[in-house]
Amino acid sequence: MLYEDYDNYSYSFDSYEEEVQPELYLSAANIVSLLLYSVAFLLGVPGNAIVIWFLGFKWDKTVTTLWFLNLAIADFIFVLFLPFYITYVAMGFHWPFGKWLCKANSFIAVFNMFASVFFLTAISLDRICLVHPVFSYKYRTLKSTLLLSGIIWIAAGIIGGPTLYFKDTATIYDNITISKRFQGVRGLVSPASLCLDSELLNARCDLFVDFFAC
């Protein structure tokens, strides 16, 4: 081949442009969840605080009031942590609060869920005890209620405890910190940080990067 033949070839050069981080967006479901969580926080904090005040300090202690007092405390703890999740969703699933608050927030969610379920179950069983006067008179006491309440708190803490270990954050993109729910983030191509279960962290990060690299 003569050198002149190279003049008949056309050469194309790919232009590599610096990747621009796309804008994050919130879906309609995300916006609705933000509104619901905001209303729950605004109503739940004063509402549960009032219930705790009256049941804990104003009214006489009974078995029924103790059950509802514990339930109100569980809900009050949960709503106090709602601003973290509200901020998280509002910032496009960016978690700016660090690893330990990621762990604590996840623990409180699981802890509250099981504590609330257990206390609601206890309240239902307590209602059943009322139709058995002899059993109710013998065992339905303040002492047994306090004991069962302590067992419920401990059980909920044990069940929620693993989240303190398995939840973690990891940096995959520099400017964004997102959680394991990727549906609120669209077209990410820049490094971010995840609040994930640590045992699945490496696998999910690899899948996440590979997906948006395609």
PDB file of C-alpha atoms in Angstrom:
ATOM      1  CA  MET A   1       0.000   0.000   0.000  1.00  0.00           C
ATOM      2  CA  LEU A   2       1.310   3.396  -0.972  1.00  0.00           C
ATOM      3  CA  TYR A   3       1.440   6.235   1.452  1.00  0.00           C
ATOM      4  CA  GLU A   4      -0.855   8.191  -0.866  1.00  0.00           C
ATOM      5  CA  ASP A   5      -3.602   5.638  -0.215  1.00  0.00           C
ATOM      6  CA  TYR A   6      -3.911   6.871   3.322  1.00  0.00           C
ATOM      7  CA  ASP A   7      -5.414  10.054   1.941  1.00  0.00           C
ATOM      8  CA  ASN A   8      -8.523   8.073   0.973  1.00  0.00           C
ATOM      9  CA  TYR A   9      -9.237   7.045   4.564  1.00  0.00           C
ATOM     10  CA  SER A  10     -11.411   9.078   6.821  1.00  0.00           C
ATOM     11  CA  TYR A  11     -10.636   9.110  10.495  1.00  0.00           C
ATOM     12  CA  SER A  12     -13.218   9.662  13.207  1.00  0.00           C
ATOM     13  CA  PHE A  13     -12.221  10.703  16.664  1.00  0.00           C
ATOM     14  CA  ASP A  14     -14.553  10.217  19.599  1.00  0.00           C
ATOM     15  CA  SER A  15     -14.952  13.349  21.612  1.00  0.00           C
ATOM     16  CA  TYR A  16     -14.783  12.659  25.292  1.00  0.00           C
ATOM     17  CA  GLU A  17     -16.577  15.207  27.301  1.00  0.00           C
ATOM     18  CA  GLU A  18     -16.519  15.482  31.018  1.00  0.00           C
ATOM     19  CA  GLU A  19     -19.488  13.727  32.482  1.00  0.00           C
ATOM     20  CA  VAL A  20     -22.022  16.110  33.894  1.00  0.00           C
ATOM     21  CA  GLN A  21     -23.880  15.046  36.976  1.00  0.00           C
ATOM     22  CA  PRO A  22     -27.582  14.846  36.117  1.00  0.00           C
ATOM     23  CA  GLU A  23     -30.152  16.491  38.271  1.00  0.00           C
ATOM     24  CA  LEU A  24     -31.924  14.401  40.844  1.00  0.00           C
ATOM     25  CA  TYR A  25     -35.668  14.352  40.804  1.00  0.00           C
ATOM     26  CA  LEU A  26     -38.468  13.328  43.138  1.00  0.00           C
ATOM     27  CA  SER A  27     -41.273  11.192  41.823  1.00  0.00           C
ATOM     28  CA  ALA A  28     -44.908  11.758  42.736  1.00  0.00           C
ATOM     29  CA  ALA A  29     -44.693   8.925  45.249  1.00  0.00           C
ATOM     30  CA  ASN A  30     -41.667  10.567  46.881  1.00  0.00           C
ATOM     31  CA  ILE A  31     -43.493  13.890  47.164  1.00  0.00           C
ATOM     32  CA  VAL A  32     -46.553  12.227  48.686  1.00  0.00           C
ATOM     33  CA  SER A  33     -44.362  10.385  51.193  1.00  0.00           C
ATOM     34  CA  LEU A  34     -42.673  13.666  52.107  1.00  0.00           C
ATOM     35  CA  LEU A  35     -46.039  15.275  52.793  1.00  0.00           C
ATOM     36  CA  LEU A  36     -47.266  12.314  54.841  1.00  0.00           C
ATOM     37  CA  TYR A  37     -44.085  12.114  56.907  1.00  0.00           C
ATOM     38  CA  SER A  38     -44.130  15.864  57.486  1.00  0.00           C
ATOM     39  CA  VAL A  39     -47.739  15.761  58.690  1.00  0.00           C
ATOM     40  CA  ALA A  40     -46.922  12.742  60.878  1.00  0.00           C
ATOM     41  CA  PHE A  41     -44.035  14.653  62.443  1.00  0.00           C
ATOM     42  CA  LEU A  42     -45.961  17.889  62.991  1.00  0.00           C
ATOM     43  CA  LEU A  43     -48.917  16.083  64.556  1.00  0.00           C
ATOM     44  CA  GLY A  44     -47.103  13.148  66.118  1.00  0.00           C
ATOM     45  CA  VAL A  45     -44.599  15.026  68.264  1.00  0.00           C
ATOM     46  CA  PRO A  46     -47.059  17.252  70.153  1.00  0.00           C
ATOM     47  CA  GLY A  47     -49.784  14.599  70.082  1.00  0.00           C
ATOM     48  CA  ASN A  48     -47.672  11.854  71.619  1.00  0.00           C
ATOM     49  CA  ALA A  49     -46.048  14.319  74.017  1.00  0.00           C
ATOM     50  CA  ILE A  50     -49.482  15.295  75.349  1.00  0.00           C
ATOM     51  CA  VAL A  51     -50.477  11.639  75.725  1.00  0.00           C
ATOM     52  CA  ILE A  52     -47.226  10.861  77.574  1.00  0.00           C
ATOM     53  CA  TRP A  53     -47.736  13.881  79.839  1.00  0.00           C
ATOM     54  CA  PHE A  54     -51.257  12.951  80.877  1.00  0.00           C
ATOM     55  CA  LEU A  55     -50.778   9.183  81.105  1.00  0.00           C
ATOM     56  CA  GLY A  56     -47.398   9.426  82.795  1.00  0.00           C
ATOM     57  CA  PHE A  57     -47.813  12.381  85.129  1.00  0.00           C
ATOM     58  CA  LYS A  58     -51.459  13.388  85.488  1.00  0.00           C
ATOM     59  CA  TRP A  59     -53.692  10.340  85.457  1.00  0.00           C
ATOM     60  CA  ASP A  60     -53.705   7.486  87.946  1.00  0.00           C
ATOM     61  CA  LYS A  61     -51.631   4.483  86.940  1.00  0.00           C
ATOM     62  CA  THR A  62     -53.723   1.572  85.712  1.00  0.00           C
ATOM     63  CA  VAL A  63     -52.966  -1.428  83.533  1.00  0.00           C
ATOM     64  CA  THR A  64     -54.655   0.215  80.569  1.00  0.00           C
ATOM     65  CA  THR A  65     -52.855   3.544  80.952  1.00  0.00           C
ATOM     66  CA  LEU A  66     -49.495   1.775  81.233  1.00  0.00           C
ATOM     67  CA  TRP A  67     -50.033  -0.074  77.968  1.00  0.00           C
ATOM     68  CA  PHE A  68     -50.993   3.096  76.107  1.00  0.00           C
ATOM     69  CA  LEU A  69     -48.180   5.043  77.776  1.00  0.00           C
ATOM     70  CA  ASN A  70     -45.614   2.587  76.440  1.00  0.00           C
ATOM     71  CA  LEU A  71     -47.219   2.672  72.994  1.00  0.00           C
ATOM     72  CA  ALA A  72     -47.105   6.487  72.984  1.00  0.00           C
ATOM     73  CA  ILE A  73     -43.431   6.453  73.997  1.00  0.00           C
ATOM     74  CA  ALA A  74     -42.579   4.085  71.134  1.00  0.00           C
ATOM     75  CA  ASP A  75     -44.393   6.298  68.624  1.00  0.00           C
ATOM     76  CA  PHE A  76     -42.853   9.462  70.088  1.00  0.00           C
ATOM     77  CA  ILE A  77     -39.327   8.093  69.623  1.00  0.00           C
ATOM     78  CA  PHE A  78     -40.146   7.186  66.026  1.00  0.00           C
ATOM     79  CA  VAL A  79     -41.555  10.593  65.037  1.00  0.00           C
ATOM     80  CA  LEU A  80     -38.537  12.341  66.560  1.00  0.00           C
ATOM     81  CA  PHE A  81     -36.376  10.636  63.932  1.00  0.00           C
ATOM     82  CA  LEU A  82     -38.669  11.467  61.010  1.00  0.00           C
ATOM     83  CA  PRO A  83     -36.817  14.715  60.083  1.00  0.00           C
ATOM     84  CA  PHE A  84     -33.779  12.630  59.126  1.00  0.00           C
ATOM     85  CA  TYR A  85     -35.798  10.594  56.650  1.00  0.00           C
ATOM     86  CA  ILE A  86     -37.669  13.677  55.417  1.00  0.00           C
ATOM     87  CA  THR A  87     -34.352  15.403  54.710  1.00  0.00           C
ATOM     88  CA  TYR A  88     -33.029  12.241  53.090  1.00  0.00           C
ATOM     89  CA  VAL A  89     -35.891  12.018  50.603  1.00  0.00           C
ATOM     90  CA  ALA A  90     -36.083  15.783  50.012  1.00  0.00           C
ATOM     91  CA  MET A  91     -32.396  15.855  49.045  1.00  0.00           C
ATOM     92  CA  GLY A  92     -32.925  13.210  46.368  1.00  0.00           C
ATOM     93  CA  PHE A  93     -32.027  10.259  48.609  1.00  0.00           C
ATOM     94  CA  HIS A  94     -28.840  11.922  49.797  1.00  0.00           C
ATOM     95  CA  TRP A  95     -27.770  10.911  53.328  1.00  0.00           C
ATOM     96  CA  PRO A  96     -25.617  13.701  54.820  1.00  0.00           C
ATOM     97  CA  PHE A  97     -25.764  12.591  58.460  1.00  0.00           C
ATOM     98  CA  GLY A  98     -22.994  10.005  58.531  1.00  0.00           C
ATOM     99  CA  LYS A  99     -22.738   6.314  59.330  1.00  0.00           C
ATOM    100  CA  TRP A 100     -23.850   6.327  62.963  1.00  0.00           C
ATOM    101  CA  LEU A 101     -27.057   8.236  62.369  1.00  0.00           C
ATOM    102  CA  CYS A 102     -27.716   5.884  59.439  1.00  0.00           C
ATOM    103  CA  LYS A 103     -27.463   2.984  61.868  1.00  0.00           C
ATOM    104  CA  ALA A 104     -29.492   4.736  64.571  1.00  0.00           C
ATOM    105  CA  ASN A 105     -32.253   5.802  62.188  1.00  0.00           C
ATOM    106  CA  SER A 106     -32.618   2.283  60.801  1.00  0.00           C
ATOM    107  CA  PHE A 107     -32.563   0.803  64.296  1.00  0.00           C
ATOM    108  CA  ILE A 108     -35.286   3.171  65.533  1.00  0.00           C
ATOM    109  CA  ALA A 109     -37.515   2.281  62.569  1.00  0.00           C
ATOM    110  CA  VAL A 110     -37.255  -1.469  63.219  1.00  0.00           C
ATOM    111  CA  PHE A 111     -37.346  -1.028  66.993  1.00  0.00           C
ATOM    112  CA  ASN A 112     -40.517   1.075  66.836  1.00  0.00           C
ATOM    113  CA  MET A 113     -42.218  -1.298  64.410  1.00  0.00           C
ATOM    114  CA  PHE A 114     -41.807  -4.328  66.651  1.00  0.00           C
ATOM    115  CA  ALA A 115     -42.428  -2.432  69.889  1.00  0.00           C
ATOM    116  CA  SER A 116     -45.680  -1.012  68.504  1.00  0.00           C
ATOM    117  CA  VAL A 117     -46.814  -4.425  67.226  1.00  0.00           C
ATOM    118  CA  PHE A 118     -46.002  -6.078  70.542  1.00  0.00           C
ATOM    119  CA  PHE A 119     -47.771  -3.406  72.598  1.00  0.00           C
ATOM    120  CA  LEU A 120     -50.841  -3.485  70.363  1.00  0.00           C
ATOM    121  CA  THR A 121     -50.901  -7.258  70.744  1.00  0.00           C
ATOM    122  CA  ALA A 122     -50.585  -6.900  74.510  1.00  0.00           C
ATOM    123  CA  ILE A 123     -53.456  -4.399  74.561  1.00  0.00           C
ATOM    124  CA  SER A 124     -55.628  -6.821  72.587  1.00  0.00           C
ATOM    125  CA  LEU A 125     -54.774  -9.698  74.927  1.00  0.00           C
ATOM    126  CA  ASP A 126     -55.450  -7.444  77.896  1.00  0.00           C
ATOM    127  CA  ARG A 127     -58.948  -6.804  76.550  1.00  0.00           C
ATOM    128  CA  ILE A 128     -59.490 -10.570  76.330  1.00  0.00           C
ATOM    129  CA  CYS A 129     -58.406 -10.979  79.958  1.00  0.00           C
ATOM    130  CA  LEU A 130     -61.284  -8.748  81.058  1.00  0.00           C
ATOM    131  CA  VAL A 131     -63.821 -11.427  80.106  1.00  0.00           C
ATOM    132  CA  HIS A 132     -62.151 -13.789  82.610  1.00  0.00           C
ATOM    133  CA  PRO A 133     -62.632 -12.041  85.973  1.00  0.00           C
ATOM    134  CA  VAL A 134     -60.781 -14.581  88.119  1.00  0.00           C
ATOM    135  CA  PHE A 135     -57.701 -14.670  85.880  1.00  0.00           C
ATOM    136  CA  SER A 136     -57.812 -10.905  85.427  1.00  0.00           C
ATOM    137  CA  TYR A 137     -58.009 -10.229  89.169  1.00  0.00           C
ATOM    138  CA  LYS A 138     -55.071 -12.543  89.885  1.00  0.00           C
ATOM    139  CA  TYR A 139     -52.655 -11.701  87.082  1.00  0.00           C
ATOM    140  CA  ARG A 140     -53.758  -8.377  85.608  1.00  0.00           C
ATOM    141  CA  THR A 141     -51.743  -6.165  87.929  1.00  0.00           C
ATOM    142  CA  LEU A 142     -49.485  -3.138  87.601  1.00  0.00           C
ATOM    143  CA  LYS A 143     -46.459  -5.240  88.531  1.00  0.00           C
ATOM    144  CA  SER A 144     -47.088  -7.819  85.803  1.00  0.00           C
ATOM    145  CA  THR A 145     -47.807  -5.052  83.293  1.00  0.00           C
ATOM    146  CA  LEU A 146     -44.494  -3.331  84.069  1.00  0.00           C
ATOM    147  CA  LEU A 147     -42.692  -6.658  83.774  1.00  0.00           C
ATOM    148  CA  LEU A 148     -44.268  -7.476  80.420  1.00  0.00           C
ATOM    149  CA  SER A 149     -43.573  -3.937  79.185  1.00  0.00           C
ATOM    150  CA  GLY A 150     -39.898  -4.362  80.021  1.00  0.00           C
ATOM    151  CA  ILE A 151     -39.822  -7.705  78.206  1.00  0.00           C
ATOM    152  CA  ILE A 152     -41.417  -6.095  75.148  1.00  0.00           C
ATOM    153  CA  TRP A 153     -38.869  -3.266  75.074  1.00  0.00           C
ATOM    154  CA  ILE A 154     -35.995  -5.706  75.414  1.00  0.00           C
ATOM    155  CA  ALA A 155     -37.409  -8.028  72.743  1.00  0.00           C
ATOM    156  CA  ALA A 156     -37.894  -5.137  70.299  1.00  0.00           C
ATOM    157  CA  GLY A 157     -34.357  -3.960  70.992  1.00  0.00           C
ATOM    158  CA  ILE A 158     -32.918  -7.414  70.376  1.00  0.00           C
ATOM    159  CA  ILE A 159     -34.820  -7.788  67.098  1.00  0.00           C
ATOM    160  CA  GLY A 160     -33.774  -4.339  65.918  1.00  0.00           C
ATOM    161  CA  GLY A 161     -30.204  -4.741  67.154  1.00  0.00           C
ATOM    162  CA  PRO A 162     -28.763  -6.333  63.987  1.00  0.00           C
ATOM    163  CA  THR A 163     -29.457  -3.128  62.048  1.00  0.00           C
ATOM    164  CA  LEU A 164     -26.789  -1.420  64.156  1.00  0.00           C
ATOM    165  CA  TYR A 165     -24.271  -3.818  62.656  1.00  0.00           C
ATOM    166  CA  PHE A 166     -25.516  -4.415  59.132  1.00  0.00           C
ATOM    167  CA  LYS A 167     -26.422  -0.824  58.243  1.00  0.00           C
ATOM    168  CA  ASP A 168     -23.503   1.184  56.927  1.00  0.00           C
ATOM    169  CA  THR A 169     -22.516   3.916  54.500  1.00  0.00           C
ATOM    170  CA  ALA A 170     -20.146   3.599  51.568  1.00  0.00           C
ATOM    171  CA  THR A 171     -18.883   6.162  49.081  1.00  0.00           C
ATOM    172  CA  ILE A 172     -19.484   5.436  45.447  1.00  0.00           C
ATOM    173  CA  TYR A 173     -20.056   8.999  44.248  1.00  0.00           C
ATOM    174  CA  ASP A 174     -18.485  12.159  45.645  1.00  0.00           C
ATOM    175  CA  ASN A 175     -21.393  14.528  46.005  1.00  0.00           C
ATOM    176  CA  ILE A 176     -24.442  12.400  46.697  1.00  0.00           C
ATOM    177  CA  THR A 177     -25.268  10.069  49.549  1.00  0.00           C
ATOM    178  CA  ILE A 178     -28.142   7.759  48.811  1.00  0.00           C
ATOM    179  CA  SER A 179     -29.792   4.843  50.533  1.00  0.00           C
ATOM    180  CA  LYS A 180     -30.609   1.370  49.282  1.00  0.00           C
ATOM    181  CA  ARG A 181     -33.758   2.693  47.618  1.00  0.00           C
ATOM    182  CA  PHE A 182     -32.533   3.726  44.192  1.00  0.00           C
ATOM    183  CA  GLN A 183     -35.927   4.467  42.644  1.00  0.00           C
ATOM    184  CA  GLY A 184     -35.734   8.136  43.629  1.00  0.00           C
ATOM    185  CA  VAL A 185     -32.433   8.667  41.816  1.00  0.00           C
ATOM    186  CA  ARG A 186     -32.304   8.902  38.067  1.00  0.00           C
ATOM    187  CA  GLY A 187     -29.271   8.478  35.845  1.00  0.00           C
ATOM    188  CA  LEU A 188     -26.558   8.859  38.458  1.00  0.00           C
ATOM    189  CA  VAL A 189     -23.099   8.934  36.932  1.00  0.00           C
ATOM    190  CA  SER A 190     -21.123  10.625  39.703  1.00  0.00           C
ATOM    191  CA  PRO A 191     -19.799   9.091  42.945  1.00  0.00           C
ATOM    192  CA  ALA A 192     -22.145   8.960  45.986  1.00  0.00           C
ATOM    193  CA  SER A 193     -22.458   7.329  49.362  1.00  0.00           C
ATOM    194  CA  LEU A 194     -24.959   4.621  50.302  1.00  0.00           C
ATOM    195  CA  CYS A 195     -26.638   3.784  53.564  1.00  0.00           C
ATOM    196  CA  LEU A 196     -26.891   0.026  53.043  1.00  0.00           C
ATOM    197  CA  ASP A 197     -26.822  -3.341  54.708  1.00  0.00           C
ATOM    198  CA  SER A 198     -23.085  -3.908  54.995  1.00  0.00           C
ATOM    199  CA  GLU A 199     -23.235  -7.554  53.950  1.00  0.00           C
ATOM    200  CA  LEU A 200     -24.834  -6.564  50.648  1.00  0.00           C
ATOM    201  CA  LEU A 201     -22.907  -3.324  50.271  1.00  0.00           C
ATOM    202  CA  ASN A 202     -20.180  -4.429  47.867  1.00  0.00           C
ATOM    203  CA  ALA A 203     -22.585  -6.375  45.665  1.00  0.00           C
ATOM    204  CA  ARG A 204     -25.078  -3.525  45.453  1.00  0.00           C
ATOM    205  CA  CYS A 205     -22.397  -0.939  44.760  1.00  0.00           C
ATOM    206  CA  ASP A 206     -21.003  -3.069  41.925  1.00  0.00           C
ATOM    207  CA  LEU A 207     -24.469  -3.567  40.440  1.00  0.00           C
ATOM    208  CA  PHE A 208     -25.211   0.141  40.803  1.00  0.00           C
ATOM    209  CA  VAL A 209     -22.034   1.250  39.068  1.00  0.00           C
ATOM    210  CA  ASP A 210     -22.339  -1.382  36.331  1.00  0.00           C
ATOM    211  CA  PHE A 211     -25.958  -0.427  35.667  1.00  0.00           C
ATOM    212  CA  PHE A 212     -25.249   3.242  35.108  1.00  0.00           C
ATOM    213  CA  ALA A 213     -22.047   2.509  33.205  1.00  0.00           C
ATOM    214  CA  CYS A 214     -23.992   0.693  30.482  1.00  0.00           C
TER     215      CYS A 214
END
